[in-house]
Tab-separated table of C-alpha atoms in Angstrom:
chain	number	residue	atom	x	y	z
X	1	MET	CA	194.593	122.122	82.540
X	2	GLU	CA	193.960	118.246	82.749
X	3	SER	CA	191.731	116.454	84.647
X	4	PRO	CA	191.951	113.560	86.683
X	5	PHE	CA	189.006	111.657	85.193
X	6	PHE	CA	188.571	112.558	81.717
X	7	GLY	CA	191.979	114.387	80.780
X	8	GLN	CA	192.855	117.855	79.372
X	9	GLU	CA	189.766	119.621	79.927
X	10	PRO	CA	188.228	120.860	76.218
X	11	GLN	CA	188.311	124.751	75.841
X	12	PRO	CA	184.615	126.732	76.346
X	13	LYS	CA	183.397	127.441	73.245
X	14	ALA	CA	182.063	130.756	71.715
X	15	ALA	CA	178.406	131.086	72.374
X	16	SER	CA	176.298	130.973	69.627
X	17	PHE	CA	172.842	130.218	68.635
X	18	GLN	CA	173.673	126.830	67.176
X	19	GLY	CA	175.623	125.866	70.422
X	20	ARG	CA	172.529	125.860	71.749
X	21	LEU	CA	170.780	123.695	70.070
X	22	GLN	CA	173.686	120.824	70.345
X	23	LEU	CA	173.096	119.911	73.979
X	24	GLN	CA	173.643	116.347	73.559
X	25	GLU	CA	176.998	116.718	73.601
X	26	TYR	CA	177.023	117.650	77.399
X	27	MET	CA	174.581	114.838	78.233
X	28	PHE	CA	176.047	111.632	80.138
X	29	SER	CA	175.661	108.295	78.568
X	30	PRO	CA	177.553	105.413	79.703
X	31	THR	CA	177.211	103.170	76.789
X	32	ALA	CA	179.167	105.777	74.912
X	33	PRO	CA	182.826	105.706	73.888
X	34	PRO	CA	184.284	108.656	75.038
X	35	PRO	CA	185.650	111.150	72.349
X	36	PRO	CA	189.283	110.904	71.156
X	37	GLY	CA	191.623	113.497	72.962
X	38	GLY	CA	189.347	113.260	76.355
X	39	GLY	CA	186.379	115.322	76.814
X	40	LEU	CA	182.744	114.395	77.707
X	41	PRO	CA	181.438	111.574	75.815
X	42	VAL	CA	178.948	112.169	72.986
X	43	LEU	CA	175.425	111.289	73.535
X	44	PRO	CA	173.842	109.535	69.947
X	45	ALA	CA	170.774	111.287	68.867
X	46	ILE	CA	167.598	109.491	70.423
X	47	PRO	CA	165.202	108.703	66.975
X	48	SER	CA	162.008	110.497	66.673
X	49	HIS	CA	158.712	107.890	66.798
X	50	ARG	CA	156.767	110.395	64.731
X	51	PRO	CA	157.853	112.809	61.934
X	52	PRO	CA	157.846	116.080	62.352
X	53	SER	CA	155.539	117.338	60.081
X	54	SER	CA	152.548	115.274	61.407
X	55	PRO	CA	150.940	117.294	64.333
X	56	ALA	CA	150.658	115.677	67.899
X	57	PRO	CA	146.666	114.654	67.936
X	58	LEU	CA	144.890	116.239	70.340
X	59	ARG	CA	143.055	115.116	73.784
X	60	ARG	CA	139.593	115.211	73.441
X	61	SER	CA	137.080	115.241	76.736
X	62	SER	CA	134.841	111.974	76.831
X	63	ARG	CA	132.282	114.821	77.802
X	64	LYS	CA	132.999	116.429	74.094
X	65	SER	CA	132.134	112.860	72.396
X	66	THR	CA	128.513	112.619	73.015
X	67	PRO	CA	126.290	115.320	71.990
X	68	LEU	CA	123.772	114.325	74.922
X	69	GLY	CA	126.456	114.893	77.662
X	70	PRO	CA	127.950	111.809	79.885
X	71	VAL	CA	126.647	108.237	79.692
X	72	PRO	CA	124.544	107.378	82.377
X	73	SER	CA	125.157	104.811	84.356
X	74	PRO	CA	123.375	101.552	83.828
X	75	ASN	CA	123.412	100.946	87.393
X	76	ARG	CA	121.398	103.882	88.277
X	77	VAL	CA	117.570	103.482	89.072
X	78	THR	CA	115.111	106.186	89.300
X	79	ARG	CA	111.701	105.684	90.726
X	80	HIS	CA	108.653	105.890	88.700
X	81	ARG	CA	105.011	106.008	90.237
X	82	THR	CA	102.794	103.500	88.806
X	83	ALA	CA	99.234	102.351	89.771
X	84	ALA	CA	98.792	101.132	93.554
X	85	GLY	CA	99.362	97.715	93.838
X	86	SER	CA	100.079	96.690	90.479
X	87	ASN	CA	103.206	94.284	89.862
X	88	CYS	CA	102.953	94.420	86.124
X	89	ALA	CA	105.994	95.751	84.110
X	90	ARG	CA	103.736	97.354	81.240
X	91	HIS	CA	102.987	99.974	84.239
X	92	ALA	CA	105.869	101.520	83.250
X	93	ARG	CA	106.374	103.666	80.013
X	94	VAL	CA	110.022	102.952	79.011
X	95	SER	CA	111.104	102.603	75.678
X	96	THR	CA	114.499	101.034	74.374
X	97	PRO	CA	116.826	103.417	73.844
X	98	GLU	CA	118.220	104.055	69.818
X	99	PRO	CA	121.947	104.688	69.233
X	100	LEU	CA	123.056	108.106	69.213
X	101	ALA	CA	123.984	109.768	65.883
X	102	SER	CA	127.802	110.898	65.956
X	103	SER	CA	129.050	113.910	64.278
X	104	SER	CA	131.888	112.622	62.656
X	105	ALA	CA	133.010	109.477	61.816
X	106	SER	CA	135.591	108.960	64.541
X	107	ALA	CA	133.121	109.773	67.249
X	108	PRO	CA	132.427	106.574	68.984
X	109	ILE	CA	128.773	105.002	68.930
X	110	ILE	CA	127.162	104.541	72.239
X	111	LEU	CA	124.384	102.802	73.301
X	112	THR	CA	122.422	102.649	76.412
X	113	PRO	CA	122.047	99.212	78.328
X	114	LYS	CA	118.544	97.811	77.611
X	115	PRO	CA	116.221	98.005	80.937
X	116	GLU	CA	116.379	95.020	83.290
X	117	PRO	CA	113.022	93.430	84.619
X	118	LEU	CA	111.163	95.546	86.729
X	119	ASP	CA	111.487	95.008	90.604
X	120	TRP	CA	108.513	96.555	93.172
X	121	ASP	CA	108.897	98.092	96.802
X	122	SER	CA	106.574	97.994	99.242
X	123	ASP	CA	104.574	101.046	98.012
X	124	GLY	CA	103.810	100.100	94.708
X	125	LEU	CA	106.819	102.195	92.928
X	126	ALA	CA	108.256	100.775	90.114
X	127	LEU	CA	112.475	100.437	90.253
X	128	VAL	CA	113.390	101.757	86.556
X	129	PRO	CA	116.694	101.528	84.882
X	130	TYR	CA	118.034	105.066	84.486
X	131	SER	CA	117.315	106.372	80.444
X	132	SER	CA	117.287	109.314	78.679
X	133	THR	CA	114.401	107.950	76.308
X	134	VAL	CA	112.031	107.673	79.359
X	135	THR	CA	108.846	108.740	78.165
X	136	PRO	CA	107.614	112.364	79.825
X	137	ALA	CA	104.371	110.118	81.221
X	138	ALA	CA	106.830	108.378	83.112
X	139	GLN	CA	109.157	111.488	84.003
X	140	THR	CA	106.255	113.403	85.793
X	141	PRO	CA	104.900	110.648	88.632
X	142	GLY	CA	102.934	113.070	90.571
X	143	ALA	CA	100.732	114.314	87.796
X	144	ARG	CA	96.967	113.748	88.510
X	145	PRO	CA	94.111	114.043	86.463
X	146	LYS	CA	91.442	117.081	87.280
X	147	ARG	CA	88.925	115.583	89.185
X	148	LYS	CA	85.645	116.279	87.711
X	149	ARG	CA	82.279	117.130	89.732
X	150	LYS	CA	80.135	114.579	89.808
X	151	ALA	CA	76.652	115.239	88.982
X	152	THR	CA	73.862	114.852	91.500
X	153	GLY	CA	70.485	114.122	91.929
X	154	TYR	CA	67.340	114.341	94.339
X	155	ALA	CA	68.470	113.846	97.879
X	156	PRO	CA	65.481	112.949	100.509
X	157	PRO	CA	65.350	115.330	103.684
X	158	SER	CA	66.829	112.201	105.659
X	159	THR	CA	70.220	112.621	104.181
X	160	TYR	CA	70.924	115.952	106.013
X	161	ALA	CA	68.525	115.288	108.887
X	162	HIS	CA	71.486	115.673	111.368
X	163	LEU	CA	71.898	119.283	110.730
X	164	PRO	CA	69.879	122.124	112.112
X	165	PRO	CA	67.321	124.133	110.029
X	166	LEU	CA	68.544	128.155	109.660
X	167	THR	CA	66.642	130.554	111.505
X	168	ASP	CA	64.830	133.069	109.320
X	169	ILE	CA	66.025	137.022	109.893
X	170	LEU	CA	62.332	138.834	109.989
X	171	ALA	CA	61.205	142.016	111.286
X	172	PRO	CA	58.690	144.546	110.474
X	173	GLY	CA	59.165	146.931	108.365
X	174	LEU	CA	62.081	145.480	106.175
X	175	LEU	CA	63.925	147.779	103.502
X	176	VAL	CA	64.621	144.343	101.945
X	177	LEU	CA	64.014	140.917	102.352
X	178	PHE	CA	66.231	138.237	100.595
X	179	VAL	CA	64.765	135.346	99.559
X	180	GLY	CA	67.505	132.525	98.708
X	181	LEU	CA	66.907	128.944	97.802
X	182	ASN	CA	67.701	127.016	100.754
X	183	PRO	CA	70.622	126.808	102.988
X	184	GLY	CA	73.514	124.859	102.117
X	185	LEU	CA	75.598	122.569	104.198
X	186	ARG	CA	78.473	124.817	105.797
X	187	THR	CA	75.457	127.339	106.403
X	188	ALA	CA	73.270	125.096	108.418
X	189	ALA	CA	76.352	123.600	110.143
X	190	LEU	CA	77.228	127.202	111.025
X	191	GLY	CA	73.994	128.549	111.504
X	192	HIS	CA	74.306	132.103	109.513
X	193	ALA	CA	73.239	132.831	106.175
X	194	TYR	CA	75.641	132.322	102.854
X	195	ALA	CA	78.524	131.518	105.282
X	196	HIS	CA	80.418	129.523	102.660
X	197	PRO	CA	83.692	131.239	101.446
X	198	SER	CA	82.772	130.924	98.068
X	199	ASN	CA	79.218	132.623	98.231
X	200	LEU	CA	79.673	136.295	97.079
X	201	PHE	CA	76.457	137.305	98.617
X	202	TRP	CA	78.165	139.604	101.654
X	203	LYS	CA	80.745	140.759	98.819
X	204	LEU	CA	77.862	141.953	96.742
X	205	LEU	CA	75.552	143.853	99.729
X	206	HIS	CA	79.406	145.848	100.000
X	207	SER	CA	80.105	146.816	96.287
X	208	SER	CA	76.608	147.188	95.201
X	209	GLY	CA	76.237	149.713	97.756
X	210	ILE	CA	73.254	147.966	99.921
X	211	THR	CA	75.696	147.837	102.761
X	212	PRO	CA	78.102	150.813	103.484
X	213	ARG	CA	80.956	148.337	104.857
X	214	LEU	CA	81.470	144.572	104.220
X	215	CYS	CA	80.134	142.054	106.808
X	216	SER	CA	80.273	138.946	107.462
X	217	PRO	CA	77.980	135.865	107.789
X	218	THR	CA	78.194	135.963	111.974
X	219	GLU	CA	76.558	139.517	111.724
X	220	ASP	CA	73.366	138.368	109.969
X	221	ARG	CA	70.979	138.602	113.044
X	222	LYS	CA	72.084	142.265	113.501
X	223	LEU	CA	71.317	143.569	109.729
X	224	PRO	CA	67.665	144.714	110.622
X	225	HIS	CA	68.783	146.920	113.111
X	226	LEU	CA	71.750	147.926	111.209
X	227	TYR	CA	70.420	148.159	107.560
X	228	GLY	CA	67.117	147.122	107.337
X	229	LEU	CA	67.865	143.752	105.582
X	230	GLY	CA	66.472	140.579	106.585
X	231	ASN	CA	66.789	136.800	104.962
X	232	THR	CA	64.867	133.872	104.391
X	233	ASN	CA	64.680	130.643	102.118
X	234	ILE	CA	62.146	128.816	99.644
X	235	VAL	CA	62.864	125.645	100.849
X	236	SER	CA	64.175	125.499	104.671
X	237	ARG	CA	66.008	122.151	104.598
X	238	PRO	CA	69.691	122.297	103.558
X	239	SER	CA	71.196	120.168	100.888
X	240	ARG	CA	74.657	120.063	99.212
X	241	ASN	CA	72.847	122.031	95.927
X	242	GLY	CA	69.874	122.978	94.346
X	243	ALA	CA	69.853	119.308	92.122
X	244	GLU	CA	69.007	117.849	95.549
X	245	LEU	CA	65.607	119.619	95.543
X	246	SER	CA	62.877	118.681	93.968
X	247	LYS	CA	60.745	121.054	92.262
X	248	ALA	CA	57.502	119.473	94.303
X	249	GLU	CA	58.591	121.322	97.559
X	250	MET	CA	60.061	124.427	95.873
X	251	ASP	CA	56.538	125.062	94.559
X	252	GLU	CA	55.125	124.255	98.417
X	253	GLY	CA	57.396	126.758	99.779
X	254	VAL	CA	55.776	129.696	97.606
X	255	ASP	CA	52.603	129.954	99.436
X	256	VAL	CA	54.801	129.802	102.664
X	257	LEU	CA	57.143	132.806	101.276
X	258	GLU	CA	53.811	134.851	100.862
X	259	ASP	CA	52.814	134.385	104.423
X	260	LYS	CA	55.988	135.616	105.692
X	261	ILE	CA	56.251	138.443	102.899
X	262	ARG	CA	52.489	139.480	104.665
X	263	GLY	CA	53.576	139.378	108.318
X	264	CYS	CA	56.924	141.289	107.833
X	265	ARG	CA	55.747	143.637	104.819
X	266	PRO	CA	58.996	144.619	102.962
X	267	GLU	CA	59.235	147.590	100.831
X	268	VAL	CA	61.128	145.337	98.410
X	269	VAL	CA	61.474	141.302	98.058
X	270	CYS	CA	64.837	140.572	96.731
X	271	ILE	CA	65.065	136.912	94.649
X	272	VAL	CA	68.405	135.853	94.988
X	273	GLY	CA	68.492	133.266	91.839
X	274	LYS	CA	66.781	132.877	88.326
X	275	GLY	CA	65.150	129.229	90.094
X	276	ILE	CA	63.672	130.860	92.821
X	277	TRP	CA	61.603	133.481	90.954
X	278	GLU	CA	60.789	130.112	88.609
X	279	SER	CA	58.988	128.672	90.886
X	280	ILE	CA	57.006	131.467	91.984
X	281	TRP	CA	55.649	132.012	88.531
X	282	ARG	CA	54.963	128.630	87.988
X	283	VAL	CA	52.724	128.616	91.300
X	284	ARG	CA	51.121	131.634	90.295
X	285	HIS	CA	50.387	131.435	86.695
X	286	GLY	CA	50.196	127.572	86.554
X	287	ARG	CA	53.180	127.223	84.017
X	288	GLY	CA	56.631	128.028	83.431
X	289	ILE	CA	58.065	131.535	82.633
X	290	ARG	CA	59.146	131.530	78.724
X	291	LYS	CA	62.461	133.088	77.578
X	292	GLU	CA	61.140	136.279	76.541
X	293	GLU	CA	59.086	136.464	79.603
X	294	PHE	CA	62.132	136.494	82.277
X	295	ARG	CA	64.253	139.290	83.426
X	296	TYR	CA	66.845	140.409	85.883
X	297	GLY	CA	65.757	143.646	87.792
X	298	TRP	CA	62.671	145.054	88.967
X	299	GLN	CA	59.636	143.083	87.757
X	300	ASP	CA	56.154	144.299	86.423
X	301	LYS	CA	53.582	145.810	89.631
X	302	GLY	CA	51.520	143.163	89.183
X	303	GLU	CA	53.804	140.755	90.374
X	304	SER	CA	54.047	142.041	94.196
X	305	MET	CA	54.414	139.368	96.816
X	306	GLY	CA	52.846	139.296	100.221
X	307	VAL	CA	49.366	141.384	98.899
X	308	ALA	CA	46.968	141.576	101.433
X	309	VAL	CA	43.310	142.392	101.162
X	310	LYS	CA	41.155	144.217	103.832
X	311	ARG	CA	39.209	141.960	106.075
X	312	GLU	CA	37.024	143.023	109.164
X	313	GLU	CA	36.228	141.256	112.001
X	314	GLU	CA	33.673	138.612	112.134
X	315	GLU	CA	31.027	137.630	114.707
X	316	GLY	CA	32.279	134.871	116.943
X	317	GLY	CA	36.063	135.696	116.867
X	318	GLY	CA	37.930	133.831	113.629
X	319	GLU	CA	40.872	135.794	112.052
X	320	ALA	CA	41.960	139.168	113.342
X	321	PRO	CA	41.413	141.968	111.246
X	322	ASN	CA	43.431	142.776	108.849
X	323	GLU	CA	44.603	145.747	106.632
X	324	ALA	CA	44.843	146.176	103.093
X	325	TRP	CA	48.400	145.951	101.687
X	326	ALA	CA	49.748	146.331	97.879
X	327	GLY	CA	52.438	143.785	98.588
X	328	ALA	CA	56.335	144.389	98.012
X	329	LYS	CA	58.166	144.882	94.981
X	330	VAL	CA	59.993	142.101	93.739
X	331	PHE	CA	63.240	142.494	92.482
X	332	VAL	CA	65.050	139.557	90.671
X	333	ALA	CA	68.659	139.304	91.515
X	334	THR	CA	71.406	137.079	90.223
X	335	SER	CA	72.417	133.415	92.559
X	336	THR	CA	75.600	134.446	94.737
X	337	SER	CA	76.418	130.500	94.791
X	338	GLY	CA	80.085	129.628	93.838
X	339	LEU	CA	78.893	126.830	91.645
X	340	ALA	CA	76.480	129.288	89.182
X	341	ALA	CA	78.761	131.029	86.736
X	342	THR	CA	76.437	131.337	83.876
X	343	LEU	CA	76.854	135.100	84.112
X	344	ARG	CA	80.511	136.869	84.474
X	345	PRO	CA	81.183	138.876	87.816
X	346	ALA	CA	80.769	142.160	86.027
X	347	GLU	CA	76.805	141.612	84.449
X	348	LYS	CA	76.524	139.802	87.971
X	349	GLU	CA	77.476	144.070	89.883
X	350	ARG	CA	75.914	145.461	87.045
X	351	ILE	CA	72.646	143.725	88.486
X	352	TRP	CA	72.945	144.319	92.233
X	353	ARG	CA	73.901	147.909	91.335
X	354	GLU	CA	70.524	148.575	90.694
X	355	LEU	CA	69.197	147.227	93.854
X	356	GLY	CA	71.590	149.151	95.688
X	357	GLU	CA	71.269	152.646	93.916
X	358	TRP	CA	67.376	152.056	94.905
X	359	CYS	CA	68.847	151.724	98.602
X	360	GLU	CA	71.290	154.476	98.732
X	361	MET	CA	68.275	156.408	97.540
X	362	ARG	CA	65.777	155.240	100.729
X	363	ARG	CA	68.144	155.471	102.876
X	364	ALA	CA	68.620	159.204	102.119
X	365	GLN	CA	65.182	160.103	101.645
X	366	LYS	CA	64.762	158.661	105.224
X	367	SER	CA	67.659	160.268	106.969
X	368	THR	CA	65.994	163.818	105.196
X	369	ARG	CA	62.953	163.293	107.132
X	370	GLY	CA	64.289	162.310	110.299
X	371	ARG	CA	65.882	165.926	110.867
């Protein structure tokens, strides 16, 4: 059968593997001359640009070409806080980046651009061009140095004259009278003993067994009625800490303290802090206490406080008669202030527990007598 365009139509060839590979014979080419005898033109073979033996190169991502990841944009800036109000470029710690080492000879060498001159905004912040080699100090702008507590010295009474004095909690026949150093600023402002949250006084009362439950500073005036406990201080004026008091006014408070003890006659006087007992010892013995003479806990019987000598009524008036009293036993406990860290919490618990055991024993004896 003849075709009107190409003449006689060629007979189909038998299917073979070789025939499938020679597809160029059936591809149209307008420039190729028609084959003799008619039929489809044969497309010339397309020359290869690469020898068949050499494999095609693999495409590699630009992310993998550098060991540190993608190259940062030179237009990106980061904000690093420097000294407020400073406009000097030396406050921003920026180091010039070094060329990145390449793992192979074919990998490109990428250089980070040098930082441009610093600009400053209204908040005192330096605009520094982004770089992967910024020092750690510049990467943590919010880090602040730790504040050190400033050492304080003597403060005259006029410094805190605006604060009211703390009322003593006294009653006759107390089980224990606690003697503190002086009221703190928060204690004086609130009007309740040991009111600062960091003070361990109320926690130690409960953990040692002196009180059967944890009391709050607002219950200080109920302590005589509830548990037979009272409170006073060797110095009445408030201060920030004990360093703002002088030894002279602490020594002057010893005689006043003796009169208070003699008036209410408690069974035990608990000295809350080593420094208070040192002042009492200095007034009584005329010298400071030696290291081997000091100890926490119960003191010798000769150190009882508030001793009263029997006094008869004198003719013509004068002082009222007074019965003799051997005084109150003295127990020296640790300071409960949050600033006192010379002893571990376990050691404080052990010392206070000794007084708590005595309180539990005395309450049990009184309850037995009342039955």
